[in-house]
Coordinates of C-alpha atoms in Angstrom, one line a residue:
Chain A
M120 CA -185.0 -50.1 31.2
Y121 CA -186.3 -50.8 34.6
A122 CA -184.8 -51.9 37.9
L123 CA -186.6 -53.2 40.9
M124 CA -184.6 -52.8 44.1
D125 CA -185.8 -54.7 47.1
C126 CA -184.4 -54.7 50.7
S127 CA -183.8 -58.3 51.8
N128 CA -185.6 -59.3 55.0
F129 CA -186.1 -55.6 55.5
F130 CA -187.5 -55.5 59.0
V131 CA -184.9 -58.0 60.3
S132 CA -182.2 -56.0 58.6
C133 CA -183.4 -52.8 60.3
E134 CA -183.2 -54.5 63.7
R135 CA -179.7 -55.8 63.0
L136 CA -178.4 -52.4 62.1
F137 CA -178.7 -51.3 65.7
N138 CA -178.0 -54.6 67.3
P139 CA -174.8 -56.2 65.9
L140 CA -175.3 -59.2 68.2
L141 CA -178.2 -60.3 65.9
H142 CA -175.9 -60.9 62.9
K143 CA -175.9 -64.4 61.7
K144 CA -178.5 -65.3 64.3
P145 CA -182.0 -66.4 63.5
V146 CA -184.4 -63.4 63.9
I147 CA -188.1 -63.1 63.4
V148 CA -190.2 -59.9 63.4
L149 CA -193.9 -60.4 64.3
S150 CA -197.0 -58.9 62.9
S151 CA -199.0 -56.4 64.9
N152 CA -200.2 -57.9 68.2
D153 CA -197.2 -60.2 68.1
G154 CA -199.3 -62.7 66.1
C155 CA -197.3 -64.1 63.2
A156 CA -193.9 -64.0 61.6
I157 CA -193.8 -61.3 58.9
A158 CA -190.1 -61.0 58.4
R159 CA -187.5 -63.8 58.8
S160 CA -183.8 -63.9 58.6
D161 CA -182.2 -66.4 56.2
E162 CA -181.3 -68.5 59.2
V163 CA -185.0 -68.7 60.1
K164 CA -186.0 -69.5 56.5
A165 CA -183.4 -72.4 56.6
L166 CA -185.4 -73.8 59.5
S167 CA -188.4 -74.1 57.2
I168 CA -190.5 -71.6 59.3
P169 CA -192.9 -70.3 56.7
M170 CA -194.0 -66.7 56.2
G171 CA -197.0 -65.9 58.4
A172 CA -196.3 -68.7 60.9
P173 CA -198.2 -68.0 64.1
L174 CA -195.9 -67.5 67.1
F175 CA -197.6 -70.0 69.3
K176 CA -197.1 -72.7 66.7
I177 CA -193.4 -72.3 66.5
K178 CA -192.7 -71.7 70.2
D179 CA -190.6 -74.9 70.5
L180 CA -188.5 -74.1 67.5
V181 CA -187.9 -70.6 68.9
K182 CA -186.7 -72.1 72.1
A183 CA -184.6 -74.8 70.6
H184 CA -182.8 -72.5 68.2
D185 CA -182.7 -69.4 70.4
I186 CA -184.5 -67.4 67.7
K187 CA -184.7 -63.7 68.6
I188 CA -188.2 -62.4 68.4
F189 CA -189.2 -58.7 67.8
S190 CA -192.5 -56.9 67.7
S191 CA -192.9 -54.8 64.6
N192 CA -191.4 -51.3 65.1
F193 CA -192.8 -49.5 62.1
T194 CA -191.6 -46.1 63.4
L195 CA -188.1 -47.4 63.0
Y196 CA -188.7 -49.3 59.7
M197 CA -190.3 -46.2 58.1
D198 CA -187.3 -44.1 59.1
I199 CA -184.9 -46.5 57.5
S200 CA -187.1 -46.8 54.4
Q201 CA -187.1 -43.1 54.0
R202 CA -183.3 -43.1 54.2
V203 CA -183.1 -45.7 51.4
I204 CA -185.4 -43.4 49.3
E205 CA -183.1 -40.4 50.0
I206 CA -180.2 -42.4 48.7
L207 CA -182.1 -43.4 45.5
D208 CA -183.0 -39.7 45.1
T209 CA -179.3 -38.9 44.8
Q210 CA -178.9 -41.3 41.9
G211 CA -180.4 -38.9 39.5
F212 CA -183.0 -41.3 37.9
E213 CA -186.8 -41.3 38.1
F214 CA -188.0 -43.8 40.6
E215 CA -191.2 -45.0 42.3
P216 CA -191.3 -46.3 45.8
Y217 CA -193.6 -49.3 45.5
S218 CA -193.7 -50.6 49.0
I219 CA -191.9 -49.9 52.3
D220 CA -188.9 -52.0 51.0
E221 CA -189.2 -51.9 47.2
S222 CA -188.7 -49.2 44.5
F223 CA -188.8 -49.2 40.7
I224 CA -186.1 -47.2 39.0
S225 CA -186.2 -46.1 35.4
L226 CA -182.7 -46.3 33.8
P227 CA -181.3 -45.2 30.5
D228 CA -182.2 -47.7 27.6
T229 CA -178.7 -47.1 26.2
W230 CA -177.0 -48.8 29.1
S231 CA -175.5 -52.2 28.4
K232 CA -176.1 -55.1 30.7
E233 CA -172.6 -54.6 32.1
E234 CA -173.2 -50.9 32.8
L235 CA -176.5 -51.8 34.6
E236 CA -174.9 -54.5 36.7
H237 CA -172.0 -52.2 37.6
W238 CA -174.4 -49.5 38.6
G239 CA -176.5 -52.0 40.6
I240 CA -173.5 -53.4 42.5
S241 CA -172.2 -50.0 43.5
L242 CA -175.7 -48.9 44.7
K243 CA -176.0 -52.1 46.7
K244 CA -172.6 -51.4 48.2
K245 CA -173.5 -47.9 49.1
I246 CA -176.8 -48.8 50.8
D247 CA -175.1 -51.6 52.7
Q248 CA -172.4 -49.3 54.0
W249 CA -174.6 -46.3 54.8
L250 CA -177.5 -48.2 56.3
G251 CA -176.4 -51.8 56.8
I252 CA -179.3 -53.0 54.7
P253 CA -178.7 -55.7 52.1
V254 CA -180.6 -55.1 48.8
R255 CA -181.3 -57.1 45.7
I256 CA -181.7 -55.5 42.3
G257 CA -183.4 -57.0 39.2
F258 CA -183.2 -55.5 35.7
G259 CA -185.6 -55.9 32.9
S260 CA -187.0 -53.9 29.9
T261 CA -190.4 -53.8 31.7
K262 CA -191.5 -53.5 35.3
T263 CA -192.9 -57.0 35.3
L264 CA -189.6 -58.4 34.0
A265 CA -187.6 -56.3 36.5
K266 CA -189.7 -57.7 39.4
L267 CA -189.2 -61.3 38.1
S268 CA -185.5 -61.0 37.8
N269 CA -185.4 -59.4 41.3
E270 CA -187.1 -62.5 42.6
L271 CA -184.5 -64.7 41.0
A272 CA -181.7 -62.5 42.2
K273 CA -182.2 -64.1 45.6
K274 CA -180.0 -67.0 44.4
E275 CA -177.3 -64.8 42.9
P276 CA -174.3 -64.2 45.2
S277 CA -174.0 -60.7 43.8
G278 CA -177.6 -59.9 44.5
V279 CA -177.9 -58.3 41.1
L280 CA -179.5 -60.0 38.1
H281 CA -180.4 -58.9 34.5
V282 CA -183.4 -60.7 33.0
S283 CA -181.3 -61.7 29.9
S284 CA -179.1 -63.8 32.2
I285 CA -182.0 -66.1 32.9
P286 CA -181.9 -69.0 30.5
D287 CA -185.1 -69.2 28.3
A288 CA -185.8 -72.7 29.5
I289 CA -185.8 -71.6 33.2
F290 CA -187.8 -68.5 32.4
E291 CA -190.5 -70.3 30.6
A292 CA -190.8 -73.1 33.2
L293 CA -191.5 -70.6 36.0
E294 CA -195.0 -71.0 37.4
V295 CA -197.5 -68.2 36.7
N296 CA -197.8 -67.3 40.4
N297 CA -194.3 -65.9 40.2
V298 CA -195.4 -63.1 38.0
W299 CA -196.1 -59.7 39.4
G300 CA -199.9 -59.0 39.5
I301 CA -200.9 -62.6 39.1
G302 CA -202.4 -63.4 42.5
K303 CA -204.0 -66.5 44.0
N304 CA -207.3 -66.1 42.1
N305 CA -205.8 -65.5 38.7
T306 CA -203.4 -68.4 39.3
N307 CA -206.2 -70.8 40.0
S308 CA -208.2 -69.5 37.1
L309 CA -205.2 -69.8 34.7
N310 CA -204.4 -73.3 36.0
S311 CA -208.0 -74.4 35.3
H312 CA -207.4 -73.4 31.6
G313 CA -204.3 -75.5 31.6
I314 CA -201.9 -72.5 31.9
R315 CA -199.3 -73.3 34.5
T316 CA -196.1 -71.7 33.4
I317 CA -194.9 -68.4 31.9
G318 CA -194.2 -70.4 28.8
D319 CA -197.9 -71.4 28.6
L320 CA -198.9 -67.8 29.2
L321 CA -196.7 -66.5 26.4
L322 CA -198.4 -68.9 24.0
S323 CA -201.9 -67.9 24.9
P324 CA -203.7 -65.7 22.3
E325 CA -203.9 -62.1 23.4
P326 CA -207.5 -61.5 22.5
W327 CA -208.5 -64.6 24.5
L328 CA -206.6 -63.4 27.5
K329 CA -208.2 -60.0 27.4
K330 CA -211.7 -61.6 27.0
T331 CA -211.3 -64.3 29.6
F332 CA -209.4 -62.3 32.2
S333 CA -208.9 -58.6 31.9
V334 CA -207.0 -55.9 30.1
V335 CA -204.6 -55.9 33.0
M336 CA -203.8 -59.6 32.3
L337 CA -203.2 -58.7 28.7
K338 CA -200.8 -56.0 29.7
T339 CA -199.0 -58.3 32.1
V340 CA -198.4 -60.8 29.4
R341 CA -197.2 -58.1 27.0
E342 CA -194.8 -56.9 29.7
L343 CA -193.4 -60.5 30.0
K344 CA -192.8 -60.3 26.2
G345 CA -190.8 -57.1 26.8
Q346 CA -193.3 -54.5 25.8
P347 CA -193.7 -51.9 28.5
C348 CA -197.3 -51.3 29.5
F349 CA -196.9 -50.3 33.1
L350 CA -194.9 -47.0 33.4
L351 CA -193.5 -45.6 36.6
S352 CA -196.3 -45.3 39.1
S353 CA -198.8 -47.3 37.1
N354 CA -199.3 -50.7 38.6
P355 CA -201.2 -53.7 37.6
E356 CA -203.8 -53.6 40.3
P357 CA -205.1 -50.2 41.6
Q358 CA -206.4 -50.5 45.1
K359 CA -210.1 -51.3 45.0
S360 CA -210.5 -52.6 48.5
M361 CA -208.9 -52.1 51.9
V362 CA -209.0 -53.9 55.2
I363 CA -208.2 -52.3 58.5
S364 CA -208.2 -54.7 61.4
R365 CA -206.3 -55.5 64.6
S366 CA -206.1 -58.3 67.1
F367 CA -206.7 -56.9 70.6
A368 CA -204.1 -57.0 73.4
D369 CA -206.9 -58.0 75.8
D370 CA -210.2 -59.7 75.1
I371 CA -213.1 -57.4 74.6
T372 CA -216.6 -58.3 75.9
S373 CA -218.7 -55.2 76.1
R374 CA -220.4 -53.7 73.1
E375 CA -219.4 -50.2 74.1
D376 CA -215.7 -51.1 74.0
L377 CA -216.0 -52.9 70.7
S378 CA -217.9 -49.9 69.2
E379 CA -215.0 -47.7 70.3
R380 CA -212.5 -50.0 68.5
I381 CA -214.6 -50.1 65.4
S382 CA -214.9 -46.3 65.4
I383 CA -211.1 -46.1 65.6
F384 CA -210.8 -48.4 62.6
A385 CA -213.4 -46.2 60.7
S386 CA -211.4 -43.0 61.5
R387 CA -208.3 -44.6 60.2
A388 CA -210.1 -45.8 57.1
G389 CA -211.3 -42.2 56.5
E390 CA -207.8 -40.9 56.8
K391 CA -206.4 -43.4 54.4
L392 CA -209.1 -42.8 51.8
R393 CA -208.7 -39.0 52.0
H394 CA -204.9 -39.4 51.8
S395 CA -205.2 -41.4 48.6
G396 CA -208.0 -39.3 47.2
L397 CA -210.4 -42.2 47.2
L398 CA -214.1 -42.8 48.0
T399 CA -215.9 -46.0 49.1
K400 CA -219.4 -47.2 48.5
E401 CA -219.4 -50.4 50.5
L402 CA -218.2 -50.9 54.0
G403 CA -218.4 -54.0 56.1
V404 CA -217.4 -55.0 59.7
F405 CA -216.1 -58.4 61.0
I406 CA -215.6 -59.5 64.5
R407 CA -214.4 -62.8 65.9
T408 CA -213.4 -64.6 69.1
S409 CA -210.3 -66.8 69.4
P410 CA -210.6 -69.6 66.8
F411 CA -208.5 -71.8 69.1
K412 CA -211.0 -71.8 72.0
E413 CA -214.4 -73.4 72.5
N414 CA -217.6 -71.8 71.4
S415 CA -215.8 -69.6 69.0
Y416 CA -217.9 -67.1 67.1
S417 CA -217.1 -65.0 64.1
N418 CA -219.3 -63.0 61.8
S419 CA -219.2 -60.3 59.2
I420 CA -221.6 -58.1 57.3
T421 CA -221.3 -55.7 54.4
L422 CA -223.8 -52.9 53.8
P423 CA -223.7 -50.5 50.9
L424 CA -223.4 -46.8 51.8
L425 CA -226.0 -44.4 50.5
H426 CA -223.4 -42.7 48.3
H427 CA -219.6 -42.7 47.8
T428 CA -217.8 -41.1 50.7
N429 CA -214.6 -40.6 52.6
D430 CA -216.1 -38.7 55.5
T431 CA -215.2 -40.1 58.9
K432 CA -218.5 -39.4 60.6
E433 CA -220.4 -41.2 57.9
L434 CA -218.0 -44.1 58.0
I435 CA -218.2 -44.4 61.8
S436 CA -222.0 -44.3 61.9
H437 CA -222.3 -46.8 59.1
S438 CA -219.8 -49.2 60.7
L439 CA -221.6 -49.0 64.0
V440 CA -224.9 -50.0 62.2
C441 CA -223.0 -53.0 60.8
L442 CA -221.7 -53.9 64.2
K443 CA -225.3 -53.8 65.6
H444 CA -226.3 -56.6 63.2
I445 CA -223.5 -59.1 64.2
F446 CA -222.7 -58.3 67.8
K447 CA -223.5 -61.1 70.3
E448 CA -223.4 -60.6 74.1
G449 CA -221.3 -62.8 76.3
K450 CA -218.4 -63.4 73.9
K451 CA -214.7 -62.6 74.3
Y452 CA -213.7 -60.8 71.1
T453 CA -210.1 -61.1 70.1
K454 CA -210.1 -59.4 66.7
A455 CA -212.2 -57.1 64.7
G456 CA -211.9 -55.0 61.6
I457 CA -213.6 -53.1 58.8
F458 CA -213.3 -53.6 55.1
M459 CA -214.2 -51.4 52.2
C460 CA -214.9 -52.4 48.6
D461 CA -215.9 -50.5 45.5
M462 CA -213.3 -47.8 46.1
T463 CA -212.8 -45.2 43.4
D464 CA -211.1 -42.0 42.7
N465 CA -213.7 -40.9 40.3
V466 CA -216.1 -38.1 40.8
K467 CA -219.6 -39.6 41.1
Q468 CA -223.2 -38.7 41.1
D469 CA -224.8 -41.7 42.8
N470 CA -228.0 -40.2 43.8
L471 CA -230.2 -38.1 41.5
F472 CA -231.3 -36.0 44.4
E473 CA -227.9 -35.3 45.9
A474 CA -225.0 -33.2 44.8
T475 CA -222.1 -34.8 43.0
V476 CA -219.6 -36.4 45.4
T477 CA -215.9 -35.7 44.9
P478 CA -212.9 -37.1 46.8
T479 CA -212.0 -33.6 48.0
P480 CA -212.4 -33.7 51.8
S481 CA -214.7 -31.4 53.6
N482 CA -213.2 -28.5 55.6
L483 CA -213.8 -30.4 58.9
M484 CA -212.0 -33.5 57.6
N485 CA -209.2 -31.4 56.3
A486 CA -208.8 -29.6 59.6
M487 CA -208.8 -32.9 61.5
D488 CA -206.2 -34.5 59.2
Q489 CA -203.9 -31.5 59.5
L490 CA -204.2 -31.4 63.3
N491 CA -203.5 -35.1 63.6
Q492 CA -200.5 -34.8 61.3
R493 CA -199.0 -31.9 63.2
Y494 CA -199.8 -33.1 66.8
G495 CA -199.7 -36.9 66.3
T496 CA -202.2 -39.6 65.5
S497 CA -205.6 -39.3 67.1
S498 CA -204.9 -35.9 68.7
I499 CA -208.4 -35.1 67.6
N500 CA -211.0 -37.6 67.0
F501 CA -214.7 -38.3 67.1
G502 CA -216.3 -39.0 70.5
A503 CA -217.3 -42.4 69.3
C504 CA -213.7 -43.5 69.4
G505 CA -213.7 -43.0 73.2
L506 CA -210.8 -41.8 75.4
K507 CA -209.5 -45.2 76.6
V508 CA -207.2 -45.9 73.7
K509 CA -204.5 -43.2 73.5
G510 CA -202.5 -42.7 70.3
G511 CA -205.1 -44.5 68.1
M512 CA -204.5 -47.7 66.1
R513 CA -200.9 -48.3 67.1
N514 CA -201.7 -48.7 70.7
L515 CA -204.5 -51.3 70.3
A516 CA -202.1 -54.1 69.9
R517 CA -199.7 -56.1 72.0
R518 CA -196.1 -55.3 71.4
D519 CA -194.1 -57.2 74.1
N520 CA -190.8 -57.4 72.2
L521 CA -190.5 -53.9 70.8
S522 CA -187.0 -52.6 70.0
P523 CA -186.1 -49.0 70.9
N524 CA -186.9 -46.1 68.6
Y525 CA -183.2 -45.6 67.8
T526 CA -183.8 -42.8 65.3
S527 CA -186.8 -40.9 66.6
K528 CA -186.6 -40.7 70.4
W529 CA -183.6 -39.2 72.3
S530 CA -184.2 -41.6 75.2
D531 CA -184.0 -44.6 72.8
I532 CA -180.8 -43.8 70.9
L533 CA -177.9 -46.4 70.8
T534 CA -175.4 -46.4 73.7
V535 CA -171.7 -47.0 73.1
T536 CA -169.0 -47.6 75.6
Chain B
M227 CA -202.0 10.7 60.4
K228 CA -201.0 13.2 57.7
G229 CA -199.8 12.0 54.4
Y230 CA -196.3 12.6 53.1
D231 CA -197.4 15.3 50.7
A232 CA -199.4 17.1 53.4
V233 CA -196.3 17.1 55.7
L234 CA -194.1 18.3 52.9
E235 CA -196.6 21.1 52.2
E236 CA -196.5 22.2 55.9
T237 CA -192.7 22.1 55.9
K238 CA -192.6 24.4 52.9
K239 CA -195.0 26.7 54.7
D240 CA -193.0 27.4 57.9
G241 CA -189.5 26.4 56.6
A242 CA -188.9 23.8 59.4
I243 CA -188.2 20.2 58.8
P244 CA -190.1 18.0 61.3
L245 CA -187.9 15.3 62.9
Y246 CA -190.2 12.4 62.1
L247 CA -189.7 13.0 58.3
S248 CA -186.2 11.5 58.5
T249 CA -187.4 8.3 60.1
V250 CA -190.3 7.1 58.1
E251 CA -190.6 3.6 59.4
A252 CA -192.6 2.2 56.5
G253 CA -189.7 3.0 54.2
F254 CA -187.4 0.5 55.8
L255 CA -189.7 -2.6 55.4
T256 CA -188.6 -3.6 51.9
P257 CA -184.8 -3.4 52.5
T258 CA -185.0 -5.6 55.7
E259 CA -187.0 -8.2 53.7
D260 CA -184.2 -8.4 51.3
F261 CA -181.7 -9.1 54.1
K262 CA -183.8 -11.6 55.9
D263 CA -182.1 -14.9 56.4
G264 CA -183.1 -18.3 57.7
K265 CA -182.4 -19.1 61.3
L266 CA -179.1 -20.9 62.1
D267 CA -179.8 -24.6 61.9
L268 CA -177.5 -26.9 63.9
N269 CA -178.6 -30.0 61.9
Q270 CA -177.6 -28.2 58.7
H271 CA -174.3 -27.2 60.3
L272 CA -173.3 -30.6 61.6
I273 CA -175.0 -33.2 59.3
T274 CA -173.4 -33.3 55.9
N275 CA -175.1 -36.6 54.8
P276 CA -178.5 -37.0 56.5
P277 CA -179.5 -40.5 55.2
A278 CA -176.2 -42.0 56.6
S279 CA -176.2 -40.1 59.9
F280 CA -177.2 -41.3 63.4
F281 CA -176.9 -40.2 67.0
V282 CA -175.5 -42.3 69.7
R283 CA -174.9 -41.7 73.4
V284 CA -171.7 -42.4 75.3
K285 CA -171.4 -44.4 78.5
G286 CA -168.0 -44.4 80.2
D287 CA -164.9 -42.3 80.2
S288 CA -162.4 -44.0 77.9
M289 CA -162.3 -41.1 75.4
V290 CA -162.2 -38.1 77.8
G291 CA -159.0 -36.9 76.1
A292 CA -161.0 -36.3 72.9
G293 CA -163.7 -34.3 74.7
I294 CA -166.0 -37.3 74.7
Y295 CA -167.5 -37.8 78.2
E296 CA -170.1 -39.9 79.9
G297 CA -173.4 -38.8 78.4
S298 CA -171.9 -37.1 75.4
L299 CA -174.0 -37.2 72.3
L300 CA -172.1 -38.3 69.2
L301 CA -173.0 -37.7 65.6
V302 CA -172.0 -40.7 63.5
D303 CA -171.7 -40.7 59.7
R304 CA -171.7 -44.3 58.2
S305 CA -170.8 -43.1 54.7
I306 CA -167.3 -42.1 55.8
E307 CA -164.6 -44.7 55.4
A308 CA -162.9 -45.7 58.7
V309 CA -159.2 -44.9 58.3
P310 CA -156.5 -44.5 60.9
E311 CA -156.8 -41.4 63.1
K312 CA -160.6 -41.2 62.8
I313 CA -162.7 -41.7 65.9
I314 CA -165.0 -44.5 65.0
I315 CA -167.8 -46.6 66.5
A316 CA -166.3 -50.1 66.4
V317 CA -168.2 -53.4 66.9
V318 CA -166.0 -55.8 68.8
N319 CA -167.5 -59.2 69.5
G320 CA -170.9 -57.6 69.1
E321 CA -170.3 -54.8 71.6
M322 CA -170.3 -51.2 70.3
T323 CA -167.4 -49.0 71.5
V324 CA -166.1 -45.5 70.6
K325 CA -162.3 -45.4 70.1
R326 CA -159.7 -43.8 67.9
L327 CA -158.6 -46.1 65.1
K328 CA -154.8 -46.1 64.9
K329 CA -152.0 -48.0 63.1
K330 CA -149.2 -49.0 65.5
N331 CA -146.3 -51.0 64.2
G332 CA -148.3 -52.0 61.2
V333 CA -151.2 -53.3 63.3
L334 CA -154.6 -51.6 63.6
V335 CA -155.6 -50.8 67.2
L336 CA -158.6 -49.2 68.8
S337 CA -157.0 -46.6 71.0
P338 CA -158.7 -45.0 74.0
E339 CA -157.9 -41.4 75.0
N340 CA -157.6 -42.0 78.7
P341 CA -154.4 -43.3 80.3
A342 CA -156.4 -45.6 82.6
Y343 CA -157.4 -47.7 79.5
S344 CA -155.2 -49.7 77.1
D345 CA -155.3 -50.3 73.4
I346 CA -157.5 -53.0 71.9
E347 CA -155.6 -54.8 69.2
I348 CA -157.6 -55.8 66.2
T349 CA -156.7 -59.5 65.9
P350 CA -158.3 -62.1 63.6
E351 CA -159.7 -63.8 66.7
R352 CA -161.7 -60.7 67.6
E353 CA -164.8 -60.2 65.5
F354 CA -164.4 -56.6 64.4
S355 CA -166.2 -54.2 62.2
S356 CA -166.6 -50.4 61.9
W357 CA -170.2 -49.1 62.4
G358 CA -169.5 -45.5 61.5
V359 CA -167.2 -42.5 61.9
V360 CA -167.8 -39.9 64.6
T361 CA -168.1 -36.4 63.0
A362 CA -169.2 -34.3 66.0
V363 CA -169.4 -34.4 69.8
I364 CA -172.2 -32.6 71.5
N365 CA -171.8 -31.8 75.2
K366 CA -174.0 -29.8 77.4
V367 CA -172.2 -27.6 79.9

């Protein structure tokens, strides 16, 4: 039996914990560079402000309803996320943190529905008291079913829902895009075959699904039927690609400045690859000016690397070659990024004349990663990243409405009278 | 440096016991390893429930009687139930305040520990909640 526990409006809930005046008020947390809404309180959802709404488009609503706006304070959110995980750790069951605000938990198959719900309600109460974070818990015999009942638990006053409590008619009428692992592309493709609902999906022949889509789709459908295919820490879509991008606090015009930003992205990409034990074979760069201004320009290019790698110096020099192809003088760049495809954790021999490549980092990369972990991000970096941007990625963006670091900086802790 | 056996041999020869034989330093290394202990850790001493614990700083002098002064650092544990006689962080009308929770004549009050201040009664009109219970005060002298 699986449970998926999800923290409701997590970033907003974190802000509220330290700022009681925000309770029952509309609150929005913005993406990096204060661009779009990435977390909304229920009061904001009630105003029909969609996820991802750009701040400049909702300025009037913000003013009219006195919506409180926050820049994303990931340092704080990570700390609270870690505390949630520590609480889960004391529950005595195997669990898998799935994202910053979600975890799968494996529970005894012998537990009755009532026992599960009782456990869920007491865990919910504990996290609410200890951290002021409201959570929702969905139960199901597979991860996919647990995720689905968690989604539907939004409408339950208790915040806890067992999949068997969902009437068959409602379950089968749910559209396929509600299913974990079925994204936009798969939804379109399923729809084009006339498969719109979970009911349709359950009636589709398994060999056909496997042939037309993938073995992952087959597993997803089996999970919907209650046959576990994804165990803890095996998920439908292993990461094959990654994007690292930022909007800039100020426009960038010179090639030198843009090269430094791209190099910072490439360094971060290298760190992420090495951290996950992955290699990439394809790396691309994109740059763009503001799409809302005249003469806007955007372009991107992908070039294959000579061999699979996660070495920062190769990623930097490759991404600078990409930039050379698409950079245009006289433009005001507002956003740039790099993307990687064809990522793998497999040991490869790509080139007959070169040694086998493994995801194990070189001594130099290892030393850099360790220094940066101990002394803070970008304590040591390649010269290509320049010296202007201190503290690496996190300081590239605009963060005008940042809350204090209540849990990690003595000068920022709460004050009480 | 002469080996132990060589020294013993010499000792046998002239019948005298050289002083240094009684304090062979190398011989003490193993026993000290056995008695080695971790350093005293204030976090470990003060914080019983890390995920529910937070630090806050005090502004004002309403709790001087409890050793809580302007600038004091308070350790707050949100997992502990707020019951009368505990010092709590209360949220009153959205403001956070440190006071002792008391029951007077059947009514809950937030009681300051400074005669210059008076009790705050918890009435239905006041929006009240408890944010956490104070478990330690840290003052620099």
